[in-house]
Amino acid sequence: MALALVGCSGLIDDGGGETLTAEEQAARTLFSQKAKPVLDTSCASCHSGSDPTVAFLQGANPMEVREKLMSFDPQVVNLEAPTSSRLLTKGAHSGPSLLATQASDLLEWISAERDAANVTGNGDTSLKTEPFTPLLCTAGVPGDPTCPINLVDISSLVEGWAGAKIKFVAQPLSQDLYLTNLAIEGGTEGVYLEHPLFVSVPLDGQPIPDTLDRYFDVKINMKAGDEPQPIGGGSAAFINFTPGNRLAIHFKVVDRYRDEGGMGGGITGATGCKKLAEFKANAKTPLQNSCGSCHANAGNANARGAMDITGVNATDDATLQNVCNQVRTRINFTDTNQSGFFIAPNPAQGTNHPFKFPAQGNFDTFKAAVDVWVQAEKTAQ
């Protein structure tokens, strides 16, 4: 590639008529020399194909591939928080894990792109909590001495802010961690946040980010005084998060409530039920029979707080739409097998859930029925 300085501006001609800053040229050089070899080796076989939902490496030449990668939706390169880029955390994935050297090369390139784009703000370094040891629930219901509720203060992430708290119940599985009642509580100034990323922090060794990066599309904007908002449905199983490890929570953005032209607060990353017919035909009866005695019971606030299916025994579409909306928020669309209503009652999982199916076959029958609706919702996203 022939390069030439353009006048005294500090710009570089890339030989194709496009002028670049020194930072832009450095980023493109790093992409060609470091990032693309890693992507060719570890990613291209699946991500440069004909499936548009994952083909973020399509392109006839390295710069076309780079452009596709940088603009792909949903976002896989995060210039505001490079280490939380899905290209590094990899999301729900059947392909090989990145080697440490490969991840380092990709991060070096993404950081150079950040510099070239002159991205400002806190970036990764300050938008994370200090590592903390979660209190584990081993018996009882949330709030019992044996089932404490974790409250993580994030006020230190914004200077002079009244703050907010992330709350959750943490249950140990054999090698994983299962969180329920996961929500954000706003303070006296409200809270705005984007893309929370949970990270397991061993005493020795490298931090382990959530491999699903399940909250990459979450944005929450809460006014002061708003009720706590669930994060991503309120429950999640974090695979390979050893229960004895500390946790840290990273964010793309944290701020006070943002007044967006009188639109009020809200949450994105979850939408209403789109497949009511499939819900009624496949999921309604199993949920009513196996979950309704607790999760539709007006006297069981803990169960309804985790998943409220009040009205699941109704016959009118308006009521069942509300029930379907509620259950849909508990679907993990990145890996539907990790949805809370599948993990909690599964006898093969070590969750502290009051109800477990008496045998694996009973659970498998329940899951097979409900999963017809789940997959229909996933396809309809």
mmCIF file of C-alpha atoms in Angstrom:
data_model
loop_
_atom_site.group_PDB
_atom_site.id
_atom_site.type_symbol
_atom_site.label_atom_id
_atom_site.label_comp_id
_atom_site.label_asym_id
_atom_site.label_seq_id
_atom_site.Cartn_x
_atom_site.Cartn_y
_atom_site.Cartn_z
ATOM 1 C CA MET A 1 0.000 0.000 0.000
ATOM 2 C CA ALA A 2 1.547 3.332 -1.064
ATOM 3 C CA LEU A 3 1.270 6.112 1.521
ATOM 4 C CA ALA A 4 1.921 9.815 1.168
ATOM 5 C CA LEU A 5 1.634 12.787 3.523
ATOM 6 C CA VAL A 6 -0.919 15.337 2.356
ATOM 7 C CA GLY A 7 0.418 18.880 2.659
ATOM 8 C CA CYS A 8 1.091 19.853 6.262
ATOM 9 C CA SER A 9 -2.191 18.604 7.621
ATOM 10 C CA GLY A 10 -0.887 15.414 9.173
ATOM 11 C CA LEU A 11 -3.197 13.376 6.921
ATOM 12 C CA ILE A 12 -2.065 10.319 4.995
ATOM 13 C CA ASP A 13 -3.159 9.316 1.505
ATOM 14 C CA ASP A 14 -3.858 5.588 1.520
ATOM 15 C CA GLY A 15 -3.272 5.328 -2.212
ATOM 16 C CA GLY A 16 -6.955 4.986 -2.992
ATOM 17 C CA GLY A 17 -7.799 8.663 -2.752
ATOM 18 C CA GLU A 18 -8.888 8.516 0.899
ATOM 19 C CA THR A 19 -7.010 10.679 3.387
ATOM 20 C CA LEU A 20 -6.501 9.318 6.871
ATOM 21 C CA THR A 21 -5.155 10.660 10.125
ATOM 22 C CA ALA A 22 -2.109 8.936 11.552
ATOM 23 C CA GLU A 23 -4.380 7.315 14.153
ATOM 24 C CA GLU A 24 -6.762 6.012 11.484
ATOM 25 C CA GLN A 25 -3.891 4.580 9.479
ATOM 26 C CA ALA A 26 -2.429 2.937 12.599
ATOM 27 C CA ALA A 27 -5.813 1.315 13.333
ATOM 28 C CA ARG A 28 -6.125 -0.042 9.795
ATOM 29 C CA THR A 29 -2.582 -1.357 9.849
ATOM 30 C CA LEU A 30 -3.308 -3.163 13.128
ATOM 31 C CA PHE A 31 -6.464 -4.626 11.631
ATOM 32 C CA SER A 32 -4.569 -6.021 8.641
ATOM 33 C CA GLN A 33 -1.535 -7.246 10.562
ATOM 34 C CA LYS A 34 -3.015 -8.410 13.874
ATOM 35 C CA ALA A 35 -6.810 -8.584 13.938
ATOM 36 C CA LYS A 36 -7.578 -10.111 10.553
ATOM 37 C CA PRO A 37 -5.178 -13.081 10.935
ATOM 38 C CA VAL A 38 -6.936 -13.946 14.216
ATOM 39 C CA LEU A 39 -10.367 -13.576 12.632
ATOM 40 C CA ASP A 40 -9.357 -15.671 9.617
ATOM 41 C CA THR A 41 -8.112 -18.449 11.886
ATOM 42 C CA SER A 42 -10.819 -18.500 14.547
ATOM 43 C CA CYS A 43 -13.958 -16.869 13.155
ATOM 44 C CA ALA A 44 -14.198 -16.622 9.367
ATOM 45 C CA SER A 45 -15.367 -20.174 8.728
ATOM 46 C CA CYS A 46 -18.721 -19.351 10.340
ATOM 47 C CA HIS A 47 -18.951 -15.562 10.265
ATOM 48 C CA SER A 48 -18.155 -14.813 6.629
ATOM 49 C CA GLY A 49 -20.885 -17.020 5.197
ATOM 50 C CA SER A 50 -24.383 -16.522 3.857
ATOM 51 C CA ASP A 51 -26.277 -16.247 7.173
ATOM 52 C CA PRO A 52 -26.822 -12.476 7.527
ATOM 53 C CA THR A 53 -27.495 -12.753 11.270
ATOM 54 C CA VAL A 54 -23.870 -13.718 12.014
ATOM 55 C CA ALA A 55 -21.946 -12.749 8.857
ATOM 56 C CA PHE A 56 -20.006 -9.838 10.305
ATOM 57 C CA LEU A 57 -16.825 -10.824 8.426
ATOM 58 C CA GLN A 58 -18.149 -10.579 4.886
ATOM 59 C CA GLY A 59 -16.048 -8.590 2.451
ATOM 60 C CA ALA A 60 -13.960 -8.906 -0.695
ATOM 61 C CA ASN A 61 -10.851 -7.424 0.931
ATOM 62 C CA PRO A 62 -9.568 -6.628 4.431
ATOM 63 C CA MET A 63 -10.948 -3.082 4.501
ATOM 64 C CA GLU A 64 -14.414 -4.255 3.419
ATOM 65 C CA VAL A 65 -14.317 -6.849 6.196
ATOM 66 C CA ARG A 66 -13.268 -4.148 8.672
ATOM 67 C CA GLU A 67 -16.105 -1.868 7.563
ATOM 68 C CA LYS A 68 -18.648 -4.670 7.907
ATOM 69 C CA LEU A 69 -17.327 -5.587 11.344
ATOM 70 C CA MET A 70 -17.378 -2.002 12.612
ATOM 71 C CA SER A 71 -20.946 -1.341 11.436
ATOM 72 C CA PHE A 72 -22.543 -4.721 12.172
ATOM 73 C CA ASP A 73 -25.891 -4.681 13.980
ATOM 74 C CA PRO A 74 -26.131 -5.950 16.675
ATOM 75 C CA GLN A 75 -22.868 -4.333 17.671
ATOM 76 C CA VAL A 76 -19.835 -6.616 17.990
ATOM 77 C CA VAL A 77 -17.154 -3.895 18.338
ATOM 78 C CA ASN A 78 -17.710 -1.476 21.216
ATOM 79 C CA LEU A 79 -15.406 1.544 20.965
ATOM 80 C CA GLU A 80 -16.744 3.075 24.166
ATOM 81 C CA ALA A 81 -15.869 -0.031 26.174
ATOM 82 C CA PRO A 82 -13.440 -2.136 24.092
ATOM 83 C CA THR A 83 -13.073 -5.044 26.535
ATOM 84 C CA SER A 84 -16.831 -5.637 26.517
ATOM 85 C CA SER A 85 -16.917 -5.925 22.704
ATOM 86 C CA ARG A 86 -18.826 -9.056 21.739
ATOM 87 C CA LEU A 87 -15.971 -9.903 19.399
ATOM 88 C CA LEU A 88 -13.973 -10.591 22.587
ATOM 89 C CA THR A 89 -16.663 -11.895 24.939
ATOM 90 C CA LYS A 90 -17.972 -13.970 22.000
ATOM 91 C CA GLY A 91 -21.569 -14.388 23.174
ATOM 92 C CA ALA A 92 -23.455 -17.674 22.810
ATOM 93 C CA HIS A 93 -20.970 -19.628 20.854
ATOM 94 C CA SER A 94 -20.103 -23.082 19.553
ATOM 95 C CA GLY A 95 -16.767 -22.070 18.049
ATOM 96 C CA PRO A 96 -13.333 -22.150 19.661
ATOM 97 C CA SER A 97 -12.374 -19.835 22.500
ATOM 98 C CA LEU A 98 -9.801 -17.169 21.799
ATOM 99 C CA LEU A 99 -6.262 -17.720 23.005
ATOM 100 C CA ALA A 100 -4.932 -15.010 25.309
ATOM 101 C CA THR A 101 -2.586 -13.781 22.577
ATOM 102 C CA GLN A 102 -5.439 -13.650 20.053
ATOM 103 C CA ALA A 103 -7.657 -11.683 22.432
ATOM 104 C CA SER A 104 -4.757 -9.307 23.093
ATOM 105 C CA ASP A 105 -4.256 -8.669 19.365
ATOM 106 C CA LEU A 106 -7.955 -7.984 18.833
ATOM 107 C CA LEU A 107 -8.121 -5.673 21.847
ATOM 108 C CA GLU A 108 -5.072 -3.758 20.608
ATOM 109 C CA TRP A 109 -6.804 -3.171 17.279
ATOM 110 C CA ILE A 110 -10.147 -2.151 18.859
ATOM 111 C CA SER A 111 -8.341 0.262 21.185
ATOM 112 C CA ALA A 112 -6.594 1.816 18.186
ATOM 113 C CA GLU A 113 -9.956 2.251 16.459
ATOM 114 C CA ARG A 114 -11.224 3.951 19.595
ATOM 115 C CA ASP A 115 -8.299 6.387 19.484
ATOM 116 C CA ALA A 116 -8.817 7.003 15.757
ATOM 117 C CA ALA A 117 -12.511 7.746 16.288
ATOM 118 C CA ASN A 118 -11.630 10.129 19.134
ATOM 119 C CA VAL A 119 -14.135 8.424 21.409
ATOM 120 C CA THR A 120 -14.410 10.317 24.678
ATOM 121 C CA GLY A 121 -15.904 9.417 28.017
ATOM 122 C CA ASN A 122 -14.982 7.037 30.772
ATOM 123 C CA GLY A 123 -14.492 3.978 28.544
ATOM 124 C CA ASP A 124 -13.840 0.696 30.290
ATOM 125 C CA THR A 125 -11.593 1.614 33.145
ATOM 126 C CA SER A 126 -13.867 3.595 35.466
ATOM 127 C CA LEU A 127 -17.188 2.020 34.501
ATOM 128 C CA LYS A 128 -16.906 -1.065 36.626
ATOM 129 C CA THR A 129 -17.518 -1.917 40.219
ATOM 130 C CA GLU A 130 -14.732 -3.039 42.479
ATOM 131 C CA PRO A 131 -14.659 -6.841 42.742
ATOM 132 C CA PHE A 132 -16.909 -8.072 45.543
ATOM 133 C CA THR A 133 -17.758 -11.432 47.081
ATOM 134 C CA PRO A 134 -21.443 -12.243 46.520
ATOM 135 C CA LEU A 135 -23.492 -13.517 49.438
ATOM 136 C CA LEU A 136 -24.867 -16.935 48.516
ATOM 137 C CA CYS A 137 -28.397 -18.235 48.983
ATOM 138 C CA THR A 138 -28.325 -21.829 50.230
ATOM 139 C CA ALA A 139 -31.877 -22.269 51.589
ATOM 140 C CA GLY A 140 -35.111 -20.440 52.229
ATOM 141 C CA VAL A 141 -36.527 -17.486 50.311
ATOM 142 C CA PRO A 142 -34.929 -14.146 49.409
ATOM 143 C CA GLY A 143 -34.439 -12.046 52.523
ATOM 144 C CA ASP A 144 -33.986 -14.997 54.874
ATOM 145 C CA PRO A 145 -30.674 -15.164 56.763
ATOM 146 C CA THR A 146 -29.795 -18.197 54.611
ATOM 147 C CA CYS A 147 -30.808 -16.394 51.398
ATOM 148 C CA PRO A 148 -29.429 -12.851 51.541
ATOM 149 C CA ILE A 149 -30.107 -10.204 48.892
ATOM 150 C CA ASN A 150 -26.956 -8.667 47.428
ATOM 151 C CA LEU A 151 -26.956 -4.874 47.018
ATOM 152 C CA VAL A 152 -24.173 -3.441 44.849
ATOM 153 C CA ASP A 153 -23.774 0.324 45.121
ATOM 154 C CA ILE A 154 -22.712 1.922 41.813
ATOM 155 C CA SER A 155 -22.730 5.542 43.019
ATOM 156 C CA SER A 156 -18.932 5.797 42.699
ATOM 157 C CA LEU A 157 -19.158 5.455 38.901
ATOM 158 C CA VAL A 158 -20.492 9.014 38.445
ATOM 159 C CA GLU A 159 -18.942 11.949 40.260
ATOM 160 C CA GLY A 160 -21.259 13.609 42.766
ATOM 161 C CA TRP A 161 -24.144 11.242 42.009
ATOM 162 C CA ALA A 162 -26.690 10.054 44.568
ATOM 163 C CA GLY A 163 -26.281 6.628 43.016
ATOM 164 C CA ALA A 164 -28.240 3.464 42.419
ATOM 165 C CA LYS A 165 -27.973 -0.186 43.422
ATOM 166 C CA ILE A 166 -27.892 -3.468 41.533
ATOM 167 C CA LYS A 167 -29.717 -6.115 43.574
ATOM 168 C CA PHE A 168 -29.804 -9.872 43.134
ATOM 169 C CA VAL A 169 -29.913 -13.244 44.858
ATOM 170 C CA ALA A 170 -26.969 -15.538 44.046
ATOM 171 C CA GLN A 171 -27.387 -19.309 44.168
ATOM 172 C CA PRO A 172 -24.384 -21.629 43.774
ATOM 173 C CA LEU A 173 -24.545 -24.403 41.206
ATOM 174 C CA SER A 174 -21.760 -26.983 40.927
ATOM 175 C CA GLN A 175 -19.442 -24.871 38.742
ATOM 176 C CA ASP A 176 -21.773 -21.998 37.856
ATOM 177 C CA LEU A 177 -23.672 -19.139 39.474
ATOM 178 C CA TYR A 178 -27.427 -18.613 39.177
ATOM 179 C CA LEU A 179 -28.782 -15.113 39.799
ATOM 180 C CA THR A 180 -32.444 -14.355 40.481
ATOM 181 C CA ASN A 181 -34.344 -11.212 41.490
ATOM 182 C CA LEU A 182 -31.812 -9.248 39.417
ATOM 183 C CA ALA A 183 -32.887 -5.607 39.238
ATOM 184 C CA ILE A 184 -31.721 -2.007 39.371
ATOM 185 C CA GLU A 185 -32.934 0.339 42.130
ATOM 186 C CA GLY A 186 -32.691 4.038 41.339
ATOM 187 C CA GLY A 187 -31.733 6.668 43.903
ATOM 188 C CA THR A 188 -32.887 10.253 44.391
ATOM 189 C CA GLU A 189 -31.511 11.315 40.985
ATOM 190 C CA GLY A 190 -32.642 8.275 39.023
ATOM 191 C CA VAL A 191 -30.304 6.190 36.870
ATOM 192 C CA TYR A 192 -29.441 5.604 33.227
ATOM 193 C CA LEU A 193 -27.324 2.616 32.235
ATOM 194 C CA GLU A 194 -26.345 0.665 29.163
ATOM 195 C CA HIS A 195 -24.850 -2.782 28.605
ATOM 196 C CA PRO A 196 -24.071 -4.256 32.026
ATOM 197 C CA LEU A 197 -21.504 -7.054 31.771
ATOM 198 C CA PHE A 198 -20.989 -9.460 34.683
ATOM 199 C CA VAL A 199 -17.425 -10.680 35.193
ATOM 200 C CA SER A 200 -16.172 -13.483 37.436
ATOM 201 C CA VAL A 201 -12.925 -12.524 39.173
ATOM 202 C CA PRO A 202 -10.814 -15.434 40.491
ATOM 203 C CA LEU A 203 -8.278 -14.753 43.219
ATOM 204 C CA ASP A 204 -5.656 -16.053 40.813
ATOM 205 C CA GLY A 205 -5.950 -15.895 37.048
ATOM 206 C CA GLN A 206 -7.675 -13.737 34.471
ATOM 207 C CA PRO A 207 -11.195 -12.308 34.930
ATOM 208 C CA ILE A 208 -13.899 -14.288 33.114
ATOM 209 C CA PRO A 209 -16.585 -12.170 31.392
ATOM 210 C CA ASP A 210 -20.074 -13.536 30.829
ATOM 211 C CA THR A 211 -19.529 -15.636 27.709
ATOM 212 C CA LEU A 212 -23.071 -14.881 26.512
ATOM 213 C CA ASP A 213 -22.738 -11.116 27.032
ATOM 214 C CA ARG A 214 -26.480 -11.444 27.528
ATOM 215 C CA TYR A 215 -27.175 -7.805 28.433
ATOM 216 C CA PHE A 216 -25.396 -6.211 25.477
ATOM 217 C CA ASP A 217 -28.617 -4.552 24.262
ATOM 218 C CA VAL A 218 -29.978 -3.470 27.660
ATOM 219 C CA LYS A 219 -30.656 0.227 28.240
ATOM 220 C CA ILE A 220 -32.490 1.338 31.367
ATOM 221 C CA ASN A 221 -33.597 4.899 32.111
ATOM 222 C CA MET A 222 -35.283 5.311 35.505
ATOM 223 C CA LYS A 223 -36.636 8.433 37.144
ATOM 224 C CA ALA A 224 -36.209 9.031 40.851
ATOM 225 C CA GLY A 225 -38.942 7.149 42.679
ATOM 226 C CA ASP A 226 -39.534 4.565 39.955
ATOM 227 C CA GLU A 227 -40.071 0.972 41.002
ATOM 228 C CA PRO A 228 -37.001 -1.309 40.642
ATOM 229 C CA GLN A 229 -36.579 -2.522 37.061
ATOM 230 C CA PRO A 230 -35.573 -6.116 36.307
ATOM 231 C CA ILE A 231 -32.416 -6.524 34.258
ATOM 232 C CA GLY A 232 -32.818 -8.890 31.326
ATOM 233 C CA GLY A 233 -35.781 -10.719 32.818
ATOM 234 C CA GLY A 234 -34.381 -10.885 36.331
ATOM 235 C CA SER A 235 -32.692 -14.286 36.298
ATOM 236 C CA ALA A 236 -29.643 -15.801 34.613
ATOM 237 C CA ALA A 237 -27.242 -18.718 34.902
ATOM 238 C CA PHE A 238 -23.614 -17.653 34.486
ATOM 239 C CA ILE A 239 -21.681 -20.610 33.134
ATOM 240 C CA ASN A 240 -18.173 -21.184 34.539
ATOM 241 C CA PHE A 241 -18.657 -18.506 37.182
ATOM 242 C CA THR A 242 -17.253 -20.525 40.078
ATOM 243 C CA PRO A 243 -19.435 -19.708 43.129
ATOM 244 C CA GLY A 244 -16.396 -18.908 45.290
ATOM 245 C CA ASN A 245 -15.108 -16.238 42.900
ATOM 246 C CA ARG A 246 -15.648 -12.539 43.335
ATOM 247 C CA LEU A 247 -17.814 -10.603 40.874
ATOM 248 C CA ALA A 248 -17.459 -7.266 39.129
ATOM 249 C CA ILE A 249 -20.017 -5.486 36.945
ATOM 250 C CA HIS A 250 -18.885 -3.443 33.938
ATOM 251 C CA PHE A 251 -21.051 -0.935 32.079
ATOM 252 C CA LYS A 252 -20.913 0.811 28.738
ATOM 253 C CA VAL A 253 -22.677 3.880 30.196
ATOM 254 C CA VAL A 254 -23.782 4.857 33.702
ATOM 255 C CA ASP A 255 -25.368 8.223 34.468
ATOM 256 C CA ARG A 256 -28.181 10.019 36.221
ATOM 257 C CA TYR A 257 -31.669 9.746 34.742
ATOM 258 C CA ARG A 258 -31.683 11.294 31.273
ATOM 259 C CA ASP A 259 -34.649 13.483 30.385
ATOM 260 C CA GLU A 260 -35.252 12.579 26.751
ATOM 261 C CA GLY A 261 -37.774 15.175 25.696
ATOM 262 C CA GLY A 262 -40.522 14.176 28.081
ATOM 263 C CA MET A 263 -40.566 10.553 26.966
ATOM 264 C CA GLY A 264 -40.094 9.357 30.533
ATOM 265 C CA GLY A 265 -38.090 6.412 31.740
ATOM 266 C CA GLY A 266 -38.083 2.880 30.487
ATOM 267 C CA ILE A 267 -36.140 -0.207 29.584
ATOM 268 C CA THR A 268 -35.093 -1.654 26.259
ATOM 269 C CA GLY A 269 -33.678 -5.043 25.432
ATOM 270 C CA ALA A 270 -36.975 -6.812 26.041
ATOM 271 C CA THR A 271 -40.266 -6.473 24.159
ATOM 272 C CA GLY A 272 -43.770 -7.872 24.427
ATOM 273 C CA CYS A 273 -45.034 -11.313 23.522
ATOM 274 C CA LYS A 274 -45.267 -11.723 19.748
ATOM 275 C CA LYS A 275 -46.496 -15.316 19.537
ATOM 276 C CA LEU A 276 -49.599 -15.463 21.710
ATOM 277 C CA ALA A 277 -51.171 -18.311 19.720
ATOM 278 C CA GLU A 278 -48.119 -20.521 20.295
ATOM 279 C CA PHE A 279 -48.073 -19.512 23.967
ATOM 280 C CA LYS A 280 -51.706 -20.539 24.401
ATOM 281 C CA ALA A 281 -51.265 -23.799 22.497
ATOM 282 C CA ASN A 282 -47.966 -24.955 24.017
ATOM 283 C CA ALA A 283 -46.849 -23.047 27.117
ATOM 284 C CA LYS A 284 -49.991 -21.964 28.968
ATOM 285 C CA THR A 285 -51.066 -25.337 30.354
ATOM 286 C CA PRO A 286 -47.596 -26.565 31.447
ATOM 287 C CA LEU A 287 -46.934 -23.241 33.180
ATOM 288 C CA GLN A 288 -50.342 -23.256 34.834
ATOM 289 C CA ASN A 289 -49.983 -26.834 36.066
ATOM 290 C CA SER A 290 -46.354 -26.702 37.196
ATOM 291 C CA CYS A 291 -45.788 -23.061 38.169
ATOM 292 C CA GLY A 292 -49.174 -21.466 38.831
ATOM 293 C CA SER A 293 -49.605 -22.541 42.466
ATOM 294 C CA CYS A 294 -46.719 -20.237 43.435
ATOM 295 C CA HIS A 295 -46.185 -17.777 40.581
ATOM 296 C CA ALA A 296 -49.896 -16.985 40.184
ATOM 297 C CA ASN A 297 -50.598 -17.030 43.923
ATOM 298 C CA ALA A 298 -51.518 -13.603 45.306
ATOM 299 C CA GLY A 299 -50.171 -14.698 48.694
ATOM 300 C CA ASN A 300 -46.691 -15.590 47.392
ATOM 301 C CA ALA A 301 -44.978 -12.258 46.776
ATOM 302 C CA ASN A 302 -41.516 -13.811 46.416
ATOM 303 C CA ALA A 303 -42.602 -16.126 43.619
ATOM 304 C CA ARG A 304 -44.554 -13.434 41.797
ATOM 305 C CA GLY A 305 -41.599 -11.080 42.157
ATOM 306 C CA ALA A 306 -39.443 -13.616 40.339
ATOM 307 C CA MET A 307 -42.040 -14.327 37.609
ATOM 308 C CA ASP A 308 -45.636 -13.178 37.823
ATOM 309 C CA ILE A 309 -48.062 -15.341 35.830
ATOM 310 C CA THR A 310 -51.222 -14.130 37.543
ATOM 311 C CA GLY A 311 -54.100 -14.880 35.173
ATOM 312 C CA VAL A 312 -52.484 -17.902 33.522
ATOM 313 C CA ASN A 313 -55.750 -19.800 34.048
ATOM 314 C CA ALA A 314 -57.735 -17.151 32.141
ATOM 315 C CA THR A 315 -59.251 -17.684 28.709
ATOM 316 C CA ASP A 316 -59.359 -14.124 27.327
ATOM 317 C CA ASP A 317 -56.519 -12.959 25.112
ATOM 318 C CA ALA A 318 -55.988 -9.647 26.926
ATOM 319 C CA THR A 319 -55.125 -11.363 30.221
ATOM 320 C CA LEU A 320 -53.046 -14.063 28.566
ATOM 321 C CA GLN A 321 -51.132 -11.434 26.596
ATOM 322 C CA ASN A 322 -50.017 -9.925 29.911
ATOM 323 C CA VAL A 323 -48.975 -13.356 31.190
ATOM 324 C CA CYS A 324 -47.108 -14.071 27.965
ATOM 325 C CA ASN A 325 -45.364 -10.680 28.241
ATOM 326 C CA GLN A 326 -44.214 -11.547 31.757
ATOM 327 C CA VAL A 327 -42.868 -14.991 30.889
ATOM 328 C CA ARG A 328 -41.172 -13.691 27.751
ATOM 329 C CA THR A 329 -38.981 -11.371 29.845
ATOM 330 C CA ARG A 330 -37.512 -14.530 31.422
ATOM 331 C CA ILE A 331 -36.355 -15.968 28.081
ATOM 332 C CA ASN A 332 -32.616 -15.893 27.496
ATOM 333 C CA PHE A 333 -32.633 -15.324 23.746
ATOM 334 C CA THR A 334 -28.881 -15.744 23.506
ATOM 335 C CA ASP A 335 -29.137 -19.294 24.866
ATOM 336 C CA THR A 336 -32.749 -20.341 25.439
ATOM 337 C CA ASN A 337 -31.678 -23.393 27.456
ATOM 338 C CA GLN A 338 -30.430 -20.938 30.094
ATOM 339 C CA SER A 339 -33.854 -19.306 30.520
ATOM 340 C CA GLY A 340 -34.822 -18.991 34.161
ATOM 341 C CA PHE A 341 -38.023 -21.050 33.927
ATOM 342 C CA PHE A 342 -35.970 -23.942 32.517
ATOM 343 C CA ILE A 343 -33.106 -23.764 35.014
ATOM 344 C CA ALA A 344 -35.010 -23.257 38.265
ATOM 345 C CA PRO A 345 -37.253 -26.400 38.273
ATOM 346 C CA ASN A 346 -34.777 -28.717 36.530
ATOM 347 C CA PRO A 347 -33.818 -31.551 38.926
ATOM 348 C CA ALA A 348 -30.417 -31.727 37.243
ATOM 349 C CA GLN A 349 -29.640 -28.154 38.379
ATOM 350 C CA GLY A 350 -28.658 -27.363 41.945
ATOM 351 C CA THR A 351 -30.802 -24.252 42.283
ATOM 352 C CA ASN A 352 -32.488 -23.433 45.575
ATOM 353 C CA HIS A 353 -35.952 -23.464 44.037
ATOM 354 C CA PRO A 354 -38.963 -24.599 46.101
ATOM 355 C CA PHE A 355 -40.238 -26.799 43.273
ATOM 356 C CA LYS A 356 -38.291 -29.362 41.293
ATOM 357 C CA PHE A 357 -39.826 -31.839 38.888
ATOM 358 C CA PRO A 358 -39.813 -35.283 40.535
ATOM 359 C CA ALA A 359 -37.884 -36.872 37.655
ATOM 360 C CA GLN A 360 -35.865 -35.680 34.683
ATOM 361 C CA GLY A 361 -38.438 -37.100 32.291
ATOM 362 C CA ASN A 362 -41.147 -34.891 33.790
ATOM 363 C CA PHE A 363 -38.981 -31.828 33.301
ATOM 364 C CA ASP A 364 -38.072 -32.833 29.750
ATOM 365 C CA THR A 365 -41.781 -33.101 28.878
ATOM 366 C CA PHE A 366 -42.428 -29.639 30.353
ATOM 367 C CA LYS A 367 -39.471 -28.126 28.520
ATOM 368 C CA ALA A 368 -40.351 -29.705 25.173
ATOM 369 C CA ALA A 369 -43.838 -28.173 25.294
ATOM 370 C CA VAL A 370 -42.843 -24.693 26.466
ATOM 371 C CA ASP A 371 -39.861 -24.592 24.121
ATOM 372 C CA VAL A 372 -42.149 -24.642 21.063
ATOM 373 C CA TRP A 373 -43.359 -21.187 22.087
ATOM 374 C CA VAL A 374 -39.871 -20.046 23.167
ATOM 375 C CA GLN A 375 -38.394 -20.848 19.762
ATOM 376 C CA ALA A 376 -41.291 -19.097 18.029
ATOM 377 C CA GLU A 377 -40.582 -15.960 20.074
ATOM 378 C CA LYS A 378 -36.869 -16.200 19.286
ATOM 379 C CA THR A 379 -37.582 -16.432 15.548
ATOM 380 C CA ALA A 380 -39.955 -13.466 15.764
ATOM 381 C CA GLN A 381 -37.438 -11.115 17.381
#
